[in-house]
Tab-separated table of C-alpha atoms in Angstrom:
chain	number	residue	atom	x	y	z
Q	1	UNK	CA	0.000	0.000	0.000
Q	2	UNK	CA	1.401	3.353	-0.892
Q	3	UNK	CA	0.954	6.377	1.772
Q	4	UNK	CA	-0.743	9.491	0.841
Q	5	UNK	CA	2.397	11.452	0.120
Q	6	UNK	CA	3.663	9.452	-2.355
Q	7	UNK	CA	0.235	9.452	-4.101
Q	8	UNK	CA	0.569	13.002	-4.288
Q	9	UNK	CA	4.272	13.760	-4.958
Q	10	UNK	CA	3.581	11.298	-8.077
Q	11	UNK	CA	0.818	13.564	-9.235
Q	12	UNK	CA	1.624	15.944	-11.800
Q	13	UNK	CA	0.123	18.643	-14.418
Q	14	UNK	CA	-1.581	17.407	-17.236
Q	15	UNK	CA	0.756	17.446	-19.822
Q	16	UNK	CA	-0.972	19.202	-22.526
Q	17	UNK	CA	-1.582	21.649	-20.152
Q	18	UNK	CA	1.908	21.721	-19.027
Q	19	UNK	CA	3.021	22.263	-23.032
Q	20	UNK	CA	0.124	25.518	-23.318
Q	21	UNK	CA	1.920	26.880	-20.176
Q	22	UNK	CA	5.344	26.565	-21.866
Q	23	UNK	CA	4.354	27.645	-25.068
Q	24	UNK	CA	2.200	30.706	-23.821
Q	25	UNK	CA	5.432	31.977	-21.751
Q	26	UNK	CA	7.827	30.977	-24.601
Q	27	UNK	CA	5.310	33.319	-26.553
Q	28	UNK	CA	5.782	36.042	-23.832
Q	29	UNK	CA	9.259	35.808	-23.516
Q	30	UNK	CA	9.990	36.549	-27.285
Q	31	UNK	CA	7.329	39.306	-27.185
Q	32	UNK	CA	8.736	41.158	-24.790
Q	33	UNK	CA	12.952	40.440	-24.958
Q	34	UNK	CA	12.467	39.203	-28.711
Q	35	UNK	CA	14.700	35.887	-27.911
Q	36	UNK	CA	13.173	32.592	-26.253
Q	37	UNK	CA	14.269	30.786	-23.303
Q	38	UNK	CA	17.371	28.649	-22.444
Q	39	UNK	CA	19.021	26.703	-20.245
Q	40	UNK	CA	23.015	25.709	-21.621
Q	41	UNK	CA	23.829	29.050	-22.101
Q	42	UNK	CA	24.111	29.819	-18.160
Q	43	UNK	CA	26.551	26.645	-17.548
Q	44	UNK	CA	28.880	28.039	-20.186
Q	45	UNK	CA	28.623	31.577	-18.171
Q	46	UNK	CA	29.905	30.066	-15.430
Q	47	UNK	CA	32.611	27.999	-17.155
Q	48	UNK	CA	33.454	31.395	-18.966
Q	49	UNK	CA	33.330	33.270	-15.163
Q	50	UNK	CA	35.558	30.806	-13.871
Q	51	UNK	CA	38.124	30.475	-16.143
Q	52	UNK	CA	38.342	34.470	-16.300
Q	53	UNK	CA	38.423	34.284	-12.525
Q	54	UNK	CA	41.108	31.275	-11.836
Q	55	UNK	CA	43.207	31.846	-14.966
Q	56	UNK	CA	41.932	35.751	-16.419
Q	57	UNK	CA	45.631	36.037	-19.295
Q	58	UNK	CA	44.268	32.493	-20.404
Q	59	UNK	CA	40.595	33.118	-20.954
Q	60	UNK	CA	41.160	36.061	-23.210
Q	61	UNK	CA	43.456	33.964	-25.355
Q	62	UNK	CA	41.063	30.982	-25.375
Q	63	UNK	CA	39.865	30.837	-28.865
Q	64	UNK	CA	36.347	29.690	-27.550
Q	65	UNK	CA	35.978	31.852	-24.046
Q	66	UNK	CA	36.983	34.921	-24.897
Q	67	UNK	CA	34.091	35.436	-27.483
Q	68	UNK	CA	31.317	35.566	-24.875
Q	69	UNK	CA	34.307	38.154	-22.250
Q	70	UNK	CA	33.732	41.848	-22.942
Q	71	UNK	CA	35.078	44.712	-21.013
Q	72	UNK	CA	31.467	46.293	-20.010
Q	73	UNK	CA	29.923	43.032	-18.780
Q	74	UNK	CA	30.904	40.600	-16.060
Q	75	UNK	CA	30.379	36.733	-17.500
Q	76	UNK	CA	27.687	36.211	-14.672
Q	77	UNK	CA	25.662	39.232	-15.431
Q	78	UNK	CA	24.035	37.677	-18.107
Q	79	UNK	CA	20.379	37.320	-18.984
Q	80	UNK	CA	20.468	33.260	-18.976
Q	81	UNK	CA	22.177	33.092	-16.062
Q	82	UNK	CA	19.451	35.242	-13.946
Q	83	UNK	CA	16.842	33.170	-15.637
Q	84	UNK	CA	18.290	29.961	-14.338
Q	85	UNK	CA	18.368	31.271	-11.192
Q	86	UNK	CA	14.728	31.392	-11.771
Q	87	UNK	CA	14.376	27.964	-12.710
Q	88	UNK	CA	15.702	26.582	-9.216
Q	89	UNK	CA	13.639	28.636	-7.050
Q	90	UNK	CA	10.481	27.689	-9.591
Q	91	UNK	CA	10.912	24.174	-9.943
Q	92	UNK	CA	11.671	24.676	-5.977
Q	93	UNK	CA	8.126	26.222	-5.130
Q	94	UNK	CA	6.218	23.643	-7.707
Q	95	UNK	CA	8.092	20.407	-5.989
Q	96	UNK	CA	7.698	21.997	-2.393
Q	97	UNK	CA	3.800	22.553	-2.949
Q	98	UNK	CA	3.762	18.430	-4.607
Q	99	UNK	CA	5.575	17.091	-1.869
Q	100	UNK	CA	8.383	15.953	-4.016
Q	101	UNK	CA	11.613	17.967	-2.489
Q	102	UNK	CA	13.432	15.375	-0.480
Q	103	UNK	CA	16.374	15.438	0.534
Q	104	UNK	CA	19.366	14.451	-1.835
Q	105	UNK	CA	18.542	10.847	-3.443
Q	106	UNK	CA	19.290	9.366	-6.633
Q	107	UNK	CA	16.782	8.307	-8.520
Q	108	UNK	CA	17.433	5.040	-10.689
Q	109	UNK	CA	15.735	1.907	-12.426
Q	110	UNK	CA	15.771	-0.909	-9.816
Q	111	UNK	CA	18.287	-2.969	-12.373
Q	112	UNK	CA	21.079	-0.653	-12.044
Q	113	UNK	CA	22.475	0.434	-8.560
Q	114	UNK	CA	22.833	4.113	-7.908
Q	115	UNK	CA	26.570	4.305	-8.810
Q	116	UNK	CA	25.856	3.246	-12.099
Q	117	UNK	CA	22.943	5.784	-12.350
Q	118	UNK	CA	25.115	8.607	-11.604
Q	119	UNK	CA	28.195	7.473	-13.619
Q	120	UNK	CA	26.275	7.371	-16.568
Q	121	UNK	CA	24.260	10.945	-15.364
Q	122	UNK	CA	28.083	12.494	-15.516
Q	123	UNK	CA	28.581	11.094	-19.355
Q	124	UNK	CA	25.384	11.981	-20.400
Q	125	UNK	CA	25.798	15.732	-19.043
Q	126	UNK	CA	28.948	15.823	-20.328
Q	127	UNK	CA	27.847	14.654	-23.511
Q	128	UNK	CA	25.423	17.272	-23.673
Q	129	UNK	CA	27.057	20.060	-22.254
Q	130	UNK	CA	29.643	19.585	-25.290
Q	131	UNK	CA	26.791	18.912	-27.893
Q	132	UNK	CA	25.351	22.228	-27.086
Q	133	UNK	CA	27.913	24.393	-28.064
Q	134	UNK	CA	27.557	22.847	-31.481
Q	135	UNK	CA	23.954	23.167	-31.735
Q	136	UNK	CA	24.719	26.603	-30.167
Q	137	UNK	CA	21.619	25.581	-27.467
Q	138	UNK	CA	20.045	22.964	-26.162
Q	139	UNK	CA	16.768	21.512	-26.158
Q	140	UNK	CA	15.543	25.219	-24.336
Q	141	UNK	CA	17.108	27.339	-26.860
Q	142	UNK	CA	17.905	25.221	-29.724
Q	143	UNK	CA	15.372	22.952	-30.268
Q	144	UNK	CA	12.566	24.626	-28.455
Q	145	UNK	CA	12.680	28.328	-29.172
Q	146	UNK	CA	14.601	27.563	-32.861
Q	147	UNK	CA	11.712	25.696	-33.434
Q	148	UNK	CA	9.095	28.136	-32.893
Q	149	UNK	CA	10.763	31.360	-34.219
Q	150	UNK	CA	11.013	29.066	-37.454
Q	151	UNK	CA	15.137	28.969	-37.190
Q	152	UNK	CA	16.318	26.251	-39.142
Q	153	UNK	CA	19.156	25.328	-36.990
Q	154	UNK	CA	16.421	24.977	-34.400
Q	155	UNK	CA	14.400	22.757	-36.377
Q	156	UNK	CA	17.441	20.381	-37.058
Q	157	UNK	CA	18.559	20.427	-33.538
Q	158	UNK	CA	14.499	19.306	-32.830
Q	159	UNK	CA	15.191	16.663	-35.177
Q	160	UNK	CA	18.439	15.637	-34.660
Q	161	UNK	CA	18.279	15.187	-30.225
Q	162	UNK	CA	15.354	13.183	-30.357
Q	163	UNK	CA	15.905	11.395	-33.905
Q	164	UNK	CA	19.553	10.549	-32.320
Q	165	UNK	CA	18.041	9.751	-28.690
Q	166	UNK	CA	15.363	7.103	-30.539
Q	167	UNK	CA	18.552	5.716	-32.398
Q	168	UNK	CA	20.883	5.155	-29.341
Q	169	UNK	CA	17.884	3.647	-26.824
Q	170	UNK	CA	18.365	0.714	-27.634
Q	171	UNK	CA	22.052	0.433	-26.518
Q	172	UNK	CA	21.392	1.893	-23.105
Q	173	UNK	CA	17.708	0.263	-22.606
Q	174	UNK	CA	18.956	-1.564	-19.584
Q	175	UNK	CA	19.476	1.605	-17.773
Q	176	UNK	CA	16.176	2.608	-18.079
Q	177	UNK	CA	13.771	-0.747	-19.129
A	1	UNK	CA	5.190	47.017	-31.302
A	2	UNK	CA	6.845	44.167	-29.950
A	3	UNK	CA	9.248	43.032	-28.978
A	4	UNK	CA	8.895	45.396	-25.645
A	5	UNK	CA	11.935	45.972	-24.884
A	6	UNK	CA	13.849	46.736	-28.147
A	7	UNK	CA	11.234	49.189	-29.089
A	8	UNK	CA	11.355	51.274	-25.650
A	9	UNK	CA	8.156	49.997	-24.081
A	10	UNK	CA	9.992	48.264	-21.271
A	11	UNK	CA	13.574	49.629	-20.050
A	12	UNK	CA	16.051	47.530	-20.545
A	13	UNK	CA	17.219	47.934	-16.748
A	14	UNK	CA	14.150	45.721	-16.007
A	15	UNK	CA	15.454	42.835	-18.071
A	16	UNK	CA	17.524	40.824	-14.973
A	17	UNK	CA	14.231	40.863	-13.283
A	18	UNK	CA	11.830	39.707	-16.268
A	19	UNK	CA	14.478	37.184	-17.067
A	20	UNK	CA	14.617	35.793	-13.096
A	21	UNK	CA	10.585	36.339	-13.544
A	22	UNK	CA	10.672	33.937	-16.932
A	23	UNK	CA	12.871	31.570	-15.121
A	24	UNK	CA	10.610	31.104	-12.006
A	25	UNK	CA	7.711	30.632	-14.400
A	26	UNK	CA	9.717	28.520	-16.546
A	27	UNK	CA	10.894	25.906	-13.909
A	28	UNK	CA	7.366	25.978	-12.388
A	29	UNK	CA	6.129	24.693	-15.233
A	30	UNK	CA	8.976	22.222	-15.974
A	31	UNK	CA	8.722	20.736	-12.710
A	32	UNK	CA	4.727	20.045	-12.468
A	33	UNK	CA	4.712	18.315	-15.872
A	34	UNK	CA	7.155	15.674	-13.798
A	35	UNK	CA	10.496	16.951	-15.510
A	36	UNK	CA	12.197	16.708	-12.679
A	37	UNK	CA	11.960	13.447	-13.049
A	38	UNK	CA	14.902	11.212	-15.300
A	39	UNK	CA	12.980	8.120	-15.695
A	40	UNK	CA	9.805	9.710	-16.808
A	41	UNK	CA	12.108	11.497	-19.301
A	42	UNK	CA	13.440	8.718	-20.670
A	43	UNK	CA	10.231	7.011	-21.054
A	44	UNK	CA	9.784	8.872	-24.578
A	45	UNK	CA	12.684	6.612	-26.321
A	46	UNK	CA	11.319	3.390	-24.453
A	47	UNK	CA	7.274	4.131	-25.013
A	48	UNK	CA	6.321	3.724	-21.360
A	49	UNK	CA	6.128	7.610	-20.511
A	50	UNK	CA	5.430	10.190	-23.652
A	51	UNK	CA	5.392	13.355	-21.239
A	52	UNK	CA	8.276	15.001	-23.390
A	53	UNK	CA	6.645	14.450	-26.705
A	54	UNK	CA	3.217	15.834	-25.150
A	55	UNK	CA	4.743	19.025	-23.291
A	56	UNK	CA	7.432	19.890	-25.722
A	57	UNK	CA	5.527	19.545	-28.618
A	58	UNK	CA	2.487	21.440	-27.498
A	59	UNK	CA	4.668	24.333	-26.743
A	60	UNK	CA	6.342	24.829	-29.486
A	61	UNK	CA	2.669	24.509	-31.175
A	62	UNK	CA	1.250	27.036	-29.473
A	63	UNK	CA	4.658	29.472	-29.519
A	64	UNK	CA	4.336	29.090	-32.819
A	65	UNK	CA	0.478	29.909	-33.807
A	66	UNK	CA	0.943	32.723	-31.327
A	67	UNK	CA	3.388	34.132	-33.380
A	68	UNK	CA	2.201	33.264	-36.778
A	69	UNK	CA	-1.334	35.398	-34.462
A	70	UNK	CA	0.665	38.162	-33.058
A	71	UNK	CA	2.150	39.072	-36.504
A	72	UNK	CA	-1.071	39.181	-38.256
A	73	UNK	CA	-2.733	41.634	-35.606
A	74	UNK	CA	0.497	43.875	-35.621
A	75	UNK	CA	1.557	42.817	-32.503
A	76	UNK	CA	5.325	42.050	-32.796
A	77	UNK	CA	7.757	42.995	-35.629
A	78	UNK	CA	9.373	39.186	-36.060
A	79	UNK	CA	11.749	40.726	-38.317
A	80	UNK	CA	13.467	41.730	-35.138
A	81	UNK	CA	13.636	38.402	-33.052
A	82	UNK	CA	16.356	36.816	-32.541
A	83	UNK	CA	16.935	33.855	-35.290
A	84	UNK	CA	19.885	31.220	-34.073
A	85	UNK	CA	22.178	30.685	-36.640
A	86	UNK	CA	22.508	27.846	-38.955
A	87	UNK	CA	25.976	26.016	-38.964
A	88	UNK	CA	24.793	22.725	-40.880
A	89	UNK	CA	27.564	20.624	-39.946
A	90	UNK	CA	27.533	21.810	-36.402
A	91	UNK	CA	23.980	21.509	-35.661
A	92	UNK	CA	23.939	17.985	-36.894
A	93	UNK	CA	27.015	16.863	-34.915
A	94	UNK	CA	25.503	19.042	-32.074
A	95	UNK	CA	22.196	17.500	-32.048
A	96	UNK	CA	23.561	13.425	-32.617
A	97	UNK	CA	25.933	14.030	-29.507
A	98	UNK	CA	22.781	15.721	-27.333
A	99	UNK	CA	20.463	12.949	-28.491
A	100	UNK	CA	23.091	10.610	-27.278
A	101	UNK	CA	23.560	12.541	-23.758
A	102	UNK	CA	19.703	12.284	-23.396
A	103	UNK	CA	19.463	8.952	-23.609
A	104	UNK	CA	22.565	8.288	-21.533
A	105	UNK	CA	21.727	10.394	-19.091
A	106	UNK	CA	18.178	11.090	-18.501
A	107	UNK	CA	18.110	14.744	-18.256
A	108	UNK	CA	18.433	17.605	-20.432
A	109	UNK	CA	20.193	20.562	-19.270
A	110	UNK	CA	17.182	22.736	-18.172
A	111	UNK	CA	15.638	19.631	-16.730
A	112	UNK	CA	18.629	18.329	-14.698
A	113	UNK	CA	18.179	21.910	-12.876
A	114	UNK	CA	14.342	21.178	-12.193
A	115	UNK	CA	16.072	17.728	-10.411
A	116	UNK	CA	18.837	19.702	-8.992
A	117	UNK	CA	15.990	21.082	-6.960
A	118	UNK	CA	14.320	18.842	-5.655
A	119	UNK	CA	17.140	17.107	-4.535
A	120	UNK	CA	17.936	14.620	-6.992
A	121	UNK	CA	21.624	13.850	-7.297
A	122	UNK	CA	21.778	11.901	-10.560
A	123	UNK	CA	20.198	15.503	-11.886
A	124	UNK	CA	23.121	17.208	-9.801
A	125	UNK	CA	25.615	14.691	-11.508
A	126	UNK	CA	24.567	15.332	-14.791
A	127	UNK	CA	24.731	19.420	-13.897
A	128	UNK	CA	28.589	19.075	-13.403
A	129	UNK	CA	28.779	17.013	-16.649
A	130	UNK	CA	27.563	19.753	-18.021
A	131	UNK	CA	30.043	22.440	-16.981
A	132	UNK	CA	32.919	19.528	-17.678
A	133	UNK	CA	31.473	19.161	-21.737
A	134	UNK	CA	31.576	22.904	-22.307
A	135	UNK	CA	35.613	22.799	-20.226
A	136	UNK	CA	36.394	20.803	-22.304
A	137	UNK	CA	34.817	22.039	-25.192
A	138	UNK	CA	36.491	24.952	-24.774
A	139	UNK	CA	39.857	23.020	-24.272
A	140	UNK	CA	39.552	21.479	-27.617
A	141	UNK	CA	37.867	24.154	-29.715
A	142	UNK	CA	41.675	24.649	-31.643
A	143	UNK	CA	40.317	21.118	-33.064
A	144	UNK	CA	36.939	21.878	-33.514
A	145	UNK	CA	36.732	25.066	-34.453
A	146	UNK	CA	36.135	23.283	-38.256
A	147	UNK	CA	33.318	21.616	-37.331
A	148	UNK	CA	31.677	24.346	-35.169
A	149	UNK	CA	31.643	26.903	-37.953
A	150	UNK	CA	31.378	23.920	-40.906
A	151	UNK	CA	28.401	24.389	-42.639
A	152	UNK	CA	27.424	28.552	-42.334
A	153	UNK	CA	23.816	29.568	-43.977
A	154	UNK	CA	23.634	32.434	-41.615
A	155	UNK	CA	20.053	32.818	-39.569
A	156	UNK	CA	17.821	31.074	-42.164
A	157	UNK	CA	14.666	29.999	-41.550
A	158	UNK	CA	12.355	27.977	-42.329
A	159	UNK	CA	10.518	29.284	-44.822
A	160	UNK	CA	13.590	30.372	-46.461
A	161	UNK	CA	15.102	26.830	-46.022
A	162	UNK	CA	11.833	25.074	-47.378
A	163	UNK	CA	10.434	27.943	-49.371
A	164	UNK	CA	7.056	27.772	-48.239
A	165	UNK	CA	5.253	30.188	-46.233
A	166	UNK	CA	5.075	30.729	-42.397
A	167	UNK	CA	1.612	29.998	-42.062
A	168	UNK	CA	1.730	27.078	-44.151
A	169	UNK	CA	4.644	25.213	-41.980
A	170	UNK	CA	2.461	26.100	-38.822
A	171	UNK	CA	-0.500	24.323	-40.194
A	172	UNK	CA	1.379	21.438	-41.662
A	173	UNK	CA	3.521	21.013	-38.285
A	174	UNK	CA	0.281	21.715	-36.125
A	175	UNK	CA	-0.633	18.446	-38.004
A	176	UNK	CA	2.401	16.716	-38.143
A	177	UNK	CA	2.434	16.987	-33.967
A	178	UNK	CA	-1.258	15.752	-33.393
A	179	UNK	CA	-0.243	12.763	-35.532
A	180	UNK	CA	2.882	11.870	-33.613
A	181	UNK	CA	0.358	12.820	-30.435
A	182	UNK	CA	-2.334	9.470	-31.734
A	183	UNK	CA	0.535	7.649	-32.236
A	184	UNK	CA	2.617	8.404	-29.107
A	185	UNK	CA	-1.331	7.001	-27.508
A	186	UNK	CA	-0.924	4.049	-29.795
A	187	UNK	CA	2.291	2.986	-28.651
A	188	UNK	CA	1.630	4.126	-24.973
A	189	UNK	CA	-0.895	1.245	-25.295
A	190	UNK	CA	1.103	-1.538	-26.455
A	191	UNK	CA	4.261	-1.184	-23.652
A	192	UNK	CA	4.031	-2.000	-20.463
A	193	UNK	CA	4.058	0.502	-17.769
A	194	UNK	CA	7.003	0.845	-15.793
A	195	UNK	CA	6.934	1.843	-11.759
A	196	UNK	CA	8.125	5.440	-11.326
């Protein structure tokens, strides 16, 4: 028998719902800053921050870093980066009101033992973190605002994450099936 | 009129706050559709659990028809939004690697903050992956640098791309999503459910 919490901390938003939600503040966002949302683009602030901080002569020779440094902006004062902030403290409130903030667990398919889970969590982010600065986003600013400003590069990226995600499962199934 | 800010209606001091506003809103939203979750992700390349498809799709529907709506009553000048770029050969190898960090690890990055927060650590894990990829993406740019401006069309869109009109992709991918909605259902049917 399951308690009452965990009924509710399992209940979520219907998910067409969910998508209007997204979609109306997507719609928003662009119609009042004229860009979409994003998510990538704050980790790379940070990497960009630190490097300037630990090492500053080296970032502004760094082929890559040094094109997101400028002399009137500090790396962290960034519009991404404030709207991650955001999406802690929101996804904060919505799991506090659910009953889903616990404290720190991970949270894996009962095949695979949590050290597996969170090797393959590293890869995966790593993975990802390095795909997006080819696809110049990620799934928040690549595929899903590309997509609906009608960017072709957001389009592809659409595509390409979930086309390549569909083509992969079945190598990792056992991690998640 | 729009966008707001670029046409004076809204200082630009105000945009830290409307972007911390957007964020709030934003992982709100993500988090109550059950993003926060890695195995309910995942569920869209297995067919046990098609909240992705359902949420991400239906966003970018109605982002979309707003805009294609917003345009026709004057509302926003979409000559100045921001269009990303279009590298070819960096977006593909961009998007094949992501795919393949999905899959591997459950989250994507906006998600694995939503699981950050609620105190998963698999979500926290794949947050320092994150910042490690782009370190060393940065490291190795002298070697990619190729690849990551291969391809350059400039920001294209589209209807530029498929030489159609705006309106007429909405409609056609307004249709194409509802289909891969009935048969996202279809399959839903056919796999067993998994405990979350």
């Amino acid at each position: 028998m399951q308690t009452n919490t965990e009924d509710r901390s399992k209940r979520y938003i219907n998910p067409y719902f969910g998508g209007v939600l997204l979609g109306l503040l997507l719609l928003f966002t662009i119609f009042i800053t004229g860009r979409g949302l994003g998510a990538s683009g704050a980790v790379k602030s940070s990497v960009v921050a630190t490097v300037d901080r630990v090492a500053p002569s080296y970032a502004v020779k760094q082929d890559y870093l040094k094109k997101f440094i400028s002399d009137t902006q500090r790396p962290m004062n960034n519009w991404l980066v404030f709207e991650t902030i955001g999406i802690f403290a929101g996804a904060f409130l919505s799991g506090l009101f659910a009953g889903r903030v616990k404290k720190f667990r991970v949270e894996h398919s009962p095949k695979i033992t949590p050290k597996t889970r969170l090797i393959y969590a590293t890869l995966g982010g790593m993975l990802f973190g390095i795909g997006s600065q080819f696809g110049r986003g990620c799934t928040s600013g690549a595929a899903l605002s590309g997509t609906a400003t009608m960017a072709t590069a957001g389009f592809l990226a659409m595509i390409l994450i979930f086309g390549s995600g569909y083509m992969f499962a079945y190598f990792f199934r056992k991690l998640w099936i | 009129m729009g966008p707001l800010i670029a046409n004076g209606y809204i200082d630009p001091a105000w945009n830290n706050v409307i972007a911390l506003l957007v964020g709030i809103a934003f992982g709100y939203i993500l988090e109550a559709s059950g993003f926060s979750s890695s195995r309910k992700l995942a569920g869209v390349f297995y067919g046990y659990d098609f909240v992705v498809l359902r949420v991400f799709m239906t966003a970018v529907m109605v982002a979309m028809v707003g805009l294609v709506y917003f345009n026709y009553m004057g509302w926003i000048d979409l000559s100045q939004i921001f269009i990303l770029p279009t590298y070819m050969t960096s977006v593909i190898v961009g998007g094949v690697i992501m795919g393949l960090g999905f899959v591997m690890g459950g989250f994507c990055p906006g998600t694995s903050f939503t699981g950050v927060a609620v105190g998963k650590l698999d979500a926290l894990f794949f947050s320092i992956g994150l910042y490690l990829g782009i370190f060393i993406f940065s490291l190795a740019f002298p070697w990619l640098e190729k690849i990551y401006y291969g391809g350059d069309l400039g920001p294209i869109t589209l209807m530029e791309s498929l030489g159609i009109s705006r309106g007429l992709f909405t409609f056609l991918f307004v249709l194409a999503t509802l289909g891969a909605f009935w048969v996202a259902s279809m399959v839903k049917k056919r796999v067993k459910d998994i405990e979350i």
